[in-house]
JSON list of C-alpha atoms in Angstrom, two decimals:
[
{"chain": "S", "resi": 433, "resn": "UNK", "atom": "CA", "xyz": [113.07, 83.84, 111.28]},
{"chain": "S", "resi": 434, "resn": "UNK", "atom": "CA", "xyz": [114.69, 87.30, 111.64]},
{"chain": "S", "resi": 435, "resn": "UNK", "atom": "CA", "xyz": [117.47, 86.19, 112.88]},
{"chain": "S", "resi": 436, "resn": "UNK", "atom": "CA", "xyz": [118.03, 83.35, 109.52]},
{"chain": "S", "resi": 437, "resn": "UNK", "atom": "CA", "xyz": [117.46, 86.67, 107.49]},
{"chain": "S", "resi": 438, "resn": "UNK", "atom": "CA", "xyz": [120.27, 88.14, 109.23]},
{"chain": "S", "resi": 439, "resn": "UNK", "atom": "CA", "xyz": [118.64, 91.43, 109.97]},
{"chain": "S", "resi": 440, "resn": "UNK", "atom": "CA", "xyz": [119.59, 93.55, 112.19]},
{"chain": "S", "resi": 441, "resn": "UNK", "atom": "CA", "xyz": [117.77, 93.87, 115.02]},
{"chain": "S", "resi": 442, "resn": "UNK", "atom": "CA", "xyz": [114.02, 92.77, 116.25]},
{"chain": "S", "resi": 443, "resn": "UNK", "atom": "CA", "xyz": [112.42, 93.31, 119.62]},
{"chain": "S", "resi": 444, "resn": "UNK", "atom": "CA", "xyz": [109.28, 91.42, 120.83]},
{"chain": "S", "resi": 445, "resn": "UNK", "atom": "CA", "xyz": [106.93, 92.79, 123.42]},
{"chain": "S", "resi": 446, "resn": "UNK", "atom": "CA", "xyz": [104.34, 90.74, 124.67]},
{"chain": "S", "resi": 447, "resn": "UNK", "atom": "CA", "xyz": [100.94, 92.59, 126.04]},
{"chain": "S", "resi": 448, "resn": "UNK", "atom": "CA", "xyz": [100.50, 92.75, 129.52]},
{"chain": "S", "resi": 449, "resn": "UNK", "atom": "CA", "xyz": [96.49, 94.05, 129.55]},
{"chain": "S", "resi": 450, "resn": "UNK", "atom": "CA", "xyz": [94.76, 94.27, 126.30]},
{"chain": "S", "resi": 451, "resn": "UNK", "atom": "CA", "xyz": [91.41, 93.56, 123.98]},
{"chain": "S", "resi": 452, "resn": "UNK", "atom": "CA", "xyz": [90.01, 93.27, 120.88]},
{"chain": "S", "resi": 453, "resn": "UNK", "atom": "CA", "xyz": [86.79, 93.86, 119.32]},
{"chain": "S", "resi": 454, "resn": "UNK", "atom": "CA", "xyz": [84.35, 92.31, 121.63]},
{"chain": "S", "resi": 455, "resn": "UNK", "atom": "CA", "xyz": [85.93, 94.56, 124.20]},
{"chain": "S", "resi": 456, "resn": "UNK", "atom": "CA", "xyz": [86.85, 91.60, 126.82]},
{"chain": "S", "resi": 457, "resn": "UNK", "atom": "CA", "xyz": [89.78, 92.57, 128.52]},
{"chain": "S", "resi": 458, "resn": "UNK", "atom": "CA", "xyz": [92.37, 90.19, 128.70]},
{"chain": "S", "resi": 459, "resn": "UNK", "atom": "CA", "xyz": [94.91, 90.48, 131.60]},
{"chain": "S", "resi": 460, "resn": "UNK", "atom": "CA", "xyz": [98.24, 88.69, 132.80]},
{"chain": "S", "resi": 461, "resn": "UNK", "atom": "CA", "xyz": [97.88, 87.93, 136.22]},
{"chain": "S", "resi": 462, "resn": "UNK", "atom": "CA", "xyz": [98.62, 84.92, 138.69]},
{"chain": "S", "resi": 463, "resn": "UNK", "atom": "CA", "xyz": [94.35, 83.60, 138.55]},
{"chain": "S", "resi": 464, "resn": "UNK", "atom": "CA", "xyz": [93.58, 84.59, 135.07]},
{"chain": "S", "resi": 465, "resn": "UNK", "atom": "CA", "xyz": [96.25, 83.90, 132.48]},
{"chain": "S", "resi": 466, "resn": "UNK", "atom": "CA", "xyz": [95.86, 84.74, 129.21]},
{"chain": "S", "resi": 467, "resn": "UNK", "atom": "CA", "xyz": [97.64, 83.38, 126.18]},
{"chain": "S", "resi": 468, "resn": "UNK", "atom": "CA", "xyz": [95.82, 85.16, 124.26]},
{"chain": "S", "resi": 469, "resn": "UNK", "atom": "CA", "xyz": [97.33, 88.20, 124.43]},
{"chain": "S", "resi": 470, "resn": "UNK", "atom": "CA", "xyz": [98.76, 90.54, 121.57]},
{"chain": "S", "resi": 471, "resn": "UNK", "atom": "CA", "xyz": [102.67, 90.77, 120.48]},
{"chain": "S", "resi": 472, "resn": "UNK", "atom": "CA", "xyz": [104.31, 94.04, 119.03]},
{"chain": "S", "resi": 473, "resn": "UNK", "atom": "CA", "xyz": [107.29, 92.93, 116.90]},
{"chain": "S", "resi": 474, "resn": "UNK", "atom": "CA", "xyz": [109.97, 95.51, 116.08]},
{"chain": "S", "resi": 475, "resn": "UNK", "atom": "CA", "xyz": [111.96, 95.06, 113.43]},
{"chain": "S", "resi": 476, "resn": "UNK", "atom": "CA", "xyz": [115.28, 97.11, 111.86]},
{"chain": "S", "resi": 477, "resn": "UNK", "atom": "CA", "xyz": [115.89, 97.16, 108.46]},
{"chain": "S", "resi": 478, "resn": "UNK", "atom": "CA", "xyz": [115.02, 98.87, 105.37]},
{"chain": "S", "resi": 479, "resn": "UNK", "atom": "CA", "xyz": [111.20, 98.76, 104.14]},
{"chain": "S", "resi": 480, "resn": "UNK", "atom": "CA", "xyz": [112.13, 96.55, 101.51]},
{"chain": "S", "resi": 481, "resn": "UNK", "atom": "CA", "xyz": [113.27, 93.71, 102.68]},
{"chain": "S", "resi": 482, "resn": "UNK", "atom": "CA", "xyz": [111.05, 93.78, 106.05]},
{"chain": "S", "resi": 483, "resn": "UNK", "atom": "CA", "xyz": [108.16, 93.41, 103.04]},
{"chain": "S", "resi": 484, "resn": "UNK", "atom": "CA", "xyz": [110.07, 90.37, 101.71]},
{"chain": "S", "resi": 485, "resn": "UNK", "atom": "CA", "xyz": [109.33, 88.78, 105.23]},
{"chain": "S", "resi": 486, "resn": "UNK", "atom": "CA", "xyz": [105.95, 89.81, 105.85]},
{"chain": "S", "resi": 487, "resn": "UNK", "atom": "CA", "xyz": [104.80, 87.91, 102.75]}
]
């Protein structure tokens, strides 16, 4: 999608260890995958058109 928009640049991490509110942790490992896991997406641009996106 960022990419279409032509901005220009956007990194994705994906979590390795993490939890939410009902404090379960939630791991990557080779017994216990989780795909539940969080994402951190940067993205360059200027604040107005990265709110264009989000919507």
């Amino acid at each position: 999608m960022f990419k279409e928009r032509l901005l220009p640049g956007c990194t994705v991490f994906r979590g390795m260890v993490g939890f939410r509110h009902e404090l379960t942790i939630h791991t990557v490992d080779g017994l216990n995958f989780s795909f539940d896991l969080l994402v951190v997406m940067d993205v360059v641009d200027t604040k107005e058109r990265i709110l264009e996106i989000v919507e």
